[in-house]
Amino acid sequence: MASDIRDPIQGSKNYKHVTTAPIPRLEYKDPRAEELIQSGQPVIITDSDLVGSAYHWNLDYLCANLGNGLYTVYTSGNGKFKYYDEKKVPNVPSFQPPTSHTDMTFQDFASKLKRKDNSDWIYLQQPLNDTVGPRIELDFKGFNWDFAYRQMKRNRWGPLTSNLLLVGMAGVVTPAHYDEQENLFAQIQGYKRFLLFHPDQFECLYPYPIFHPHDRQSQVDFDDPDLKKFPQFSKLKGYEGIVGPKDVLYIPMYWWHQVESLEDHGETISCTFWFKAAPTEKVVYPLNAGQKVAIMRNIEKMIADTLKDNKNMPHFMRTMVQGRYS
Ligand SMILES: C[C@@H](CC(=O)O)C(=O)C(=O)O
Ligand SMILES: [Zn+2]
């Protein structure tokens, strides 16, 4: 049988030390898809038509219809787009942002994308807003909102916060990180390979300190892991799958993910549906891994706020555990 593009071996990097099983791929009508979402497990959902009214989106159509609003375009020298929080940059005076970003019209972005002389890698990431042209607005209104809001209600998620439009060059990589929102990730054009890791893999992925601009991002470079500094990385276990046009991937909150736009399949167009977390009515024991990440974050935040000077964090944290909880 001809290998399907979605075969994870196709055209994607192999990361040593990372063991993966396939992300389940189910029809949206399949009750098992609902069960996985309700139990906070990732699943690639097919045929939901969540963004069925946008299946015709391509660069030319977006150029003609996105209007002349400005879009945030990130530039990277190595194809990696590790997110950083600008508000936290003052906390780490030595921080060197790995990417730069400028605002430009979609038309300018598309012409940069089409110019093959691009030595830089570029990635447009912009919440869809009311500057879009009437046809995009119509397409947006035509999303399968029933499906989206049914998931929100059934899983007691908080409100929808944003729909991020992502248009990336083939080959761009968003390095491993977790988000604090539930995400229905809709793929419109091109193919993206996802590596996903349960929140309990926290100890294998060594996130930056919470006050660091790269909060929520893994310190480990999957292409060249420093196993001396990050020994548990060699035990990392997760899931892998390729999402293509019309697929929707449910990325549960606190699940780590690394995302790669497959090389030789042209630019990728995606749209996220981010929902606030479900309110915690009462804490149920045993705590799940996501709740433990939330507790660790709160404690780290409280200590950082109390100590004021982040330089005191390493010694304070080590003093708290060294020789006592090892
Ligand atoms: C930006 C996106 C990854 C990508 O598509 O490059 C992501 O991390 C998310 O949707 O949570
Ligand atoms: Zn993310």
Coordinates of C-alpha atoms and ligand atoms in Angstrom, one line a residue:
M1 CA 0.0 0.0 0.0
A2 CA 1.4 3.4 -1.0
S3 CA 2.6 5.0 2.2
D4 CA 0.3 7.8 3.3
I5 CA 1.8 11.3 3.7
R6 CA 0.5 11.0 7.2
D7 CA 2.9 8.2 7.9
P8 CA 5.1 9.9 10.5
I9 CA 8.2 8.5 8.9
Q10 CA 7.5 10.5 5.7
G11 CA 9.7 13.6 5.4
S12 CA 10.2 14.3 9.1
K13 CA 13.1 14.5 11.4
N14 CA 13.9 11.5 13.6
Y15 CA 14.7 12.6 17.1
K16 CA 17.0 10.2 19.0
H17 CA 15.8 9.4 22.5
V18 CA 12.2 10.3 21.7
T19 CA 9.9 7.2 21.8
T20 CA 6.4 7.8 20.3
A21 CA 3.2 6.0 19.7
P22 CA 0.7 7.2 17.0
I23 CA -1.8 9.9 18.1
P24 CA -5.3 8.3 17.6
R25 CA -7.0 9.4 14.4
L26 CA -10.8 9.1 14.6
E27 CA -13.9 10.3 12.7
Y28 CA -15.6 13.1 14.6
K29 CA -18.8 11.0 14.9
D30 CA -16.9 8.2 16.5
P31 CA -17.8 8.1 20.3
R32 CA -14.2 7.2 21.1
A33 CA -13.2 10.6 19.8
E34 CA -15.5 12.3 22.4
E35 CA -14.2 9.9 25.1
L36 CA -10.6 10.9 24.4
I37 CA -11.4 14.6 24.5
Q38 CA -13.4 14.2 27.7
S39 CA -10.5 12.3 29.3
G40 CA -8.1 15.0 28.3
Q41 CA -6.3 12.8 25.7
P42 CA -5.1 14.1 22.3
V43 CA -6.9 12.9 19.2
I44 CA -6.9 13.8 15.5
I45 CA -10.5 14.3 14.5
T46 CA -11.4 13.9 10.8
D47 CA -14.5 15.2 8.9
S48 CA -15.5 17.7 11.6
D49 CA -15.6 20.5 9.0
L50 CA -14.7 22.7 12.0
V51 CA -13.1 25.1 9.4
G52 CA -15.0 23.6 6.4
S53 CA -15.8 27.1 5.2
A54 CA -12.0 27.9 4.9
Y55 CA -10.9 24.8 3.0
H56 CA -10.4 27.1 0.0
W57 CA -8.0 29.4 1.8
N58 CA -4.6 29.6 0.1
L59 CA -2.0 32.4 -0.1
D60 CA -3.7 34.1 -3.1
Y61 CA -7.1 34.0 -1.6
L62 CA -5.9 35.3 1.7
C63 CA -3.9 38.1 -0.1
A64 CA -7.1 39.1 -1.9
N65 CA -9.4 39.0 1.1
L66 CA -7.6 39.5 4.3
G67 CA -7.8 43.2 3.9
N68 CA -4.8 45.6 4.6
G69 CA -4.6 45.0 8.3
L70 CA -1.1 44.4 9.8
Y71 CA -0.1 40.9 10.7
T72 CA 2.7 39.8 13.1
V73 CA 5.4 38.0 11.2
Y74 CA 8.2 36.2 13.1
T75 CA 11.6 35.8 11.5
S76 CA 14.1 33.1 12.6
G77 CA 17.7 32.3 11.4
N78 CA 17.4 28.6 11.9
G79 CA 13.7 27.7 11.3
K80 CA 12.9 27.4 15.0
F81 CA 10.3 29.7 16.5
K82 CA 10.6 29.3 20.2
Y83 CA 8.0 31.6 21.8
Y84 CA 9.1 34.2 24.4
D85 CA 7.1 36.5 26.6
E86 CA 8.4 40.1 26.0
K87 CA 7.0 41.1 29.4
K88 CA 9.5 38.7 31.1
V89 CA 12.6 39.8 29.1
P90 CA 13.6 42.4 31.8
N91 CA 13.8 39.5 34.3
V92 CA 16.8 38.0 32.4
P93 CA 19.1 40.9 31.3
S94 CA 21.3 38.4 29.3
F95 CA 18.3 37.1 27.3
Q96 CA 18.9 37.0 23.5
P97 CA 15.5 36.7 21.7
P98 CA 15.8 33.8 19.2
T99 CA 13.4 35.4 16.8
S100 CA 12.5 38.9 15.7
H101 CA 9.0 40.0 14.6
T102 CA 7.5 42.8 12.6
D103 CA 4.0 43.8 11.5
M104 CA 3.3 43.8 7.8
T105 CA 0.3 43.4 5.4
F106 CA -0.5 39.9 4.4
Q107 CA 0.4 40.8 0.8
D108 CA 3.9 41.8 1.9
F109 CA 4.2 38.6 3.9
A110 CA 3.0 36.5 0.9
S111 CA 5.5 38.1 -1.5
K112 CA 8.3 37.5 1.0
L113 CA 7.2 33.9 1.2
K114 CA 7.1 33.5 -2.6
R115 CA 10.6 35.0 -3.0
K116 CA 12.8 32.0 -2.9
D117 CA 15.9 34.1 -2.0
N118 CA 14.7 34.0 1.6
S119 CA 17.7 33.3 3.8
D120 CA 15.4 33.8 6.8
W121 CA 12.6 31.6 7.9
I122 CA 9.3 33.5 8.3
Y123 CA 6.1 32.5 10.2
L124 CA 2.9 34.6 10.3
Q125 CA 1.0 34.2 13.6
Q126 CA -1.9 36.6 14.2
P127 CA -5.2 36.3 16.0
L128 CA -8.1 36.7 13.4
N129 CA -9.7 40.1 14.1
D130 CA -12.2 42.5 12.7
T131 CA -9.7 44.0 10.2
V132 CA -10.3 41.0 7.8
G133 CA -12.2 41.6 4.6
P134 CA -15.9 40.6 4.2
R135 CA -15.2 37.3 2.5
I136 CA -12.9 36.1 5.2
E137 CA -15.5 37.3 7.8
L138 CA -18.1 35.2 6.0
D139 CA -15.8 32.2 5.9
F140 CA -15.1 32.7 9.7
K141 CA -18.8 32.9 10.4
G142 CA -19.2 29.7 8.4
F143 CA -16.9 27.7 10.8
N144 CA -18.7 24.8 12.4
W145 CA -19.2 26.7 15.6
D146 CA -21.8 24.1 16.8
F147 CA -19.0 21.5 16.9
A148 CA -16.6 24.0 18.7
Y149 CA -19.1 25.1 21.3
R150 CA -20.4 21.5 21.8
Q151 CA -16.9 20.5 22.8
M152 CA -16.6 23.6 25.1
K153 CA -19.9 22.8 26.9
R154 CA -19.5 19.1 27.0
N155 CA -16.0 19.4 28.5
R156 CA -16.8 22.4 30.7
W157 CA -14.0 24.4 29.1
G158 CA -14.0 28.2 29.7
P159 CA -14.8 30.7 26.9
L160 CA -13.1 30.7 23.5
T161 CA -10.2 33.2 23.8
S162 CA -8.8 33.4 20.3
N163 CA -8.4 32.0 16.9
L164 CA -4.8 32.3 15.9
L165 CA -4.1 32.3 12.1
L166 CA -0.8 30.5 11.4
V167 CA 0.9 30.7 8.0
G168 CA 4.3 29.1 8.0
M169 CA 7.1 28.3 5.5
A170 CA 7.6 24.7 4.8
G171 CA 10.1 23.4 7.4
V172 CA 9.4 25.8 10.3
V173 CA 9.4 24.3 13.8
T174 CA 7.7 25.4 16.9
P175 CA 9.9 23.8 19.7
A176 CA 8.4 21.8 22.6
H177 CA 6.3 23.8 25.0
Y178 CA 2.9 23.6 26.7
D179 CA 0.0 26.0 26.8
E180 CA -2.4 26.8 29.6
Q181 CA -5.5 26.6 27.4
E182 CA -7.4 23.9 25.7
N183 CA -6.8 23.9 21.9
L184 CA -8.7 22.6 18.9
F185 CA -6.1 22.9 16.2
A186 CA -7.5 23.0 12.7
Q187 CA -5.3 22.4 9.7
I188 CA -6.3 24.1 6.4
Q189 CA -3.4 23.7 4.0
G190 CA -0.1 21.7 4.1
Y191 CA 1.0 19.1 6.7
K192 CA 2.3 19.5 10.2
R193 CA 3.9 16.8 12.3
F194 CA 3.1 16.9 16.0
L195 CA 5.0 15.4 18.8
L196 CA 2.9 15.4 21.9
F197 CA 3.9 14.6 25.5
H198 CA 1.7 14.0 28.6
P199 CA 2.1 16.6 31.4
D200 CA 3.7 13.8 33.4
Q201 CA 6.8 14.1 31.1
F202 CA 7.5 17.4 32.8
E203 CA 10.6 15.9 34.4
C204 CA 12.0 14.9 31.0
L205 CA 11.5 18.2 29.3
Y206 CA 13.0 20.7 31.8
P207 CA 11.0 23.9 31.3
Y208 CA 12.7 27.2 31.8
P209 CA 12.1 29.0 35.2
I210 CA 8.7 30.6 35.4
F211 CA 10.1 34.1 35.4
H212 CA 12.2 33.4 32.3
P213 CA 10.9 34.8 28.9
H214 CA 10.8 31.2 27.7
D215 CA 8.4 30.2 30.5
R216 CA 6.5 27.0 29.4
Q217 CA 9.1 26.2 26.8
S218 CA 11.4 23.2 27.1
Q219 CA 15.2 23.9 27.6
V220 CA 16.0 20.8 25.6
D221 CA 17.0 21.2 21.9
F222 CA 15.5 18.1 20.4
D223 CA 18.0 18.3 17.5
D224 CA 21.0 18.3 19.9
P225 CA 19.9 17.3 23.4
D226 CA 22.4 18.0 26.2
L227 CA 22.0 14.7 28.1
K228 CA 24.5 15.8 30.7
K229 CA 22.4 18.8 31.7
F230 CA 19.0 17.1 30.9
P231 CA 19.6 13.3 31.5
Q232 CA 15.8 12.4 31.9
F233 CA 15.2 13.6 28.3
S234 CA 16.5 10.2 27.1
K235 CA 13.4 8.6 28.8
L236 CA 10.9 10.9 27.0
K237 CA 7.8 9.0 25.7
G238 CA 5.0 10.5 23.7
Y239 CA 2.8 10.5 20.7
E240 CA 3.3 11.5 17.1
G241 CA 1.0 12.3 14.2
I242 CA 0.8 14.2 11.0
V243 CA -2.2 16.5 10.6
G244 CA -3.2 17.4 7.1
P245 CA -5.9 19.6 5.4
K246 CA -9.3 19.2 7.2
D247 CA -7.9 17.4 10.2
V248 CA -8.5 18.9 13.7
L249 CA -6.1 17.9 16.5
Y250 CA -7.2 18.3 20.1
I251 CA -4.2 19.5 22.2
P252 CA -5.2 19.2 25.9
M253 CA -4.0 21.9 28.2
Y254 CA -0.5 21.3 29.7
W255 CA 0.3 18.7 27.1
W256 CA 3.7 19.4 25.6
H257 CA 3.9 19.7 21.8
Q258 CA 6.6 20.3 19.2
V259 CA 5.3 21.1 15.7
E260 CA 7.0 20.9 12.4
S261 CA 5.6 22.1 9.0
L262 CA 6.7 19.2 6.7
E263 CA 9.5 20.2 4.4
D264 CA 8.4 19.5 0.8
H265 CA 4.7 20.2 1.1
G266 CA 4.6 24.0 0.7
E267 CA 3.5 26.5 3.2
T268 CA 1.1 25.6 6.0
I269 CA -2.1 27.3 7.0
S270 CA -3.7 26.5 10.3
C271 CA -6.2 28.1 12.7
T272 CA -6.3 27.4 16.5
F273 CA -9.4 27.5 18.7
W274 CA -8.1 28.3 22.2
F275 CA -10.4 27.9 25.2
K276 CA -9.8 28.9 28.8
A277 CA -9.4 26.0 31.3
A278 CA -12.4 24.4 32.9
P279 CA -13.0 26.0 36.4
T280 CA -11.7 23.7 39.2
E281 CA -14.8 23.1 41.3
K282 CA -13.2 20.8 43.8
V283 CA -9.8 19.2 43.9
V284 CA -10.1 15.4 43.2
Y285 CA -7.4 13.1 44.5
P286 CA -5.1 11.6 43.4
L287 CA -4.0 14.8 41.6
N288 CA -3.5 14.4 37.9
A289 CA -0.3 15.5 36.2
G290 CA -1.8 18.7 34.8
Q291 CA -2.9 19.8 38.3
K292 CA 0.6 19.1 39.6
V293 CA 2.0 21.4 36.9
A294 CA -0.5 24.1 37.9
I295 CA 0.5 23.7 41.6
M296 CA 4.3 23.8 40.7
R297 CA 3.7 27.0 38.7
N298 CA 1.8 28.6 41.5
I299 CA 4.5 27.8 44.1
E300 CA 7.3 28.9 41.8
K301 CA 5.4 32.2 41.1
M302 CA 4.9 32.8 44.8
I303 CA 8.6 32.2 45.6
A304 CA 9.8 34.4 42.7
D305 CA 7.4 37.2 43.8
T306 CA 8.5 36.9 47.4
L307 CA 12.2 36.8 46.8
K308 CA 11.8 39.7 44.3
D309 CA 15.4 39.2 42.9
N310 CA 15.3 36.2 40.6
K311 CA 19.1 35.7 41.2
N312 CA 18.1 34.2 44.6
M313 CA 15.8 31.6 43.1
P314 CA 18.4 28.8 42.3
H315 CA 19.9 28.8 45.8
F316 CA 16.6 29.0 47.5
M317 CA 15.0 26.2 45.4
R318 CA 18.1 24.0 45.9
T319 CA 18.1 24.7 49.6
M320 CA 14.5 23.6 49.8
V321 CA 15.1 20.1 48.3
Q322 CA 18.8 19.3 48.3
G323 CA 19.5 16.4 50.6
R324 CA 15.9 16.5 51.9
Y325 CA 13.9 15.3 48.9
S326 CA 16.5 13.7 46.7
Ligands
LIG1 C1 1.7 27.8 17.3 C2 1.3 26.3 17.4 C3 2.3 25.4 16.8 C4 2.5 25.5 15.3 O1 1.5 25.3 14.6 O2 3.6 25.8 14.8 C5 1.0 25.9 18.8 O3 2.0 25.8 19.6 C6 -0.4 25.8 19.3 O4 -1.3 25.9 18.5 O5 -0.5 25.6 20.5
ZN2 ZN 1.2 25.6 21.6

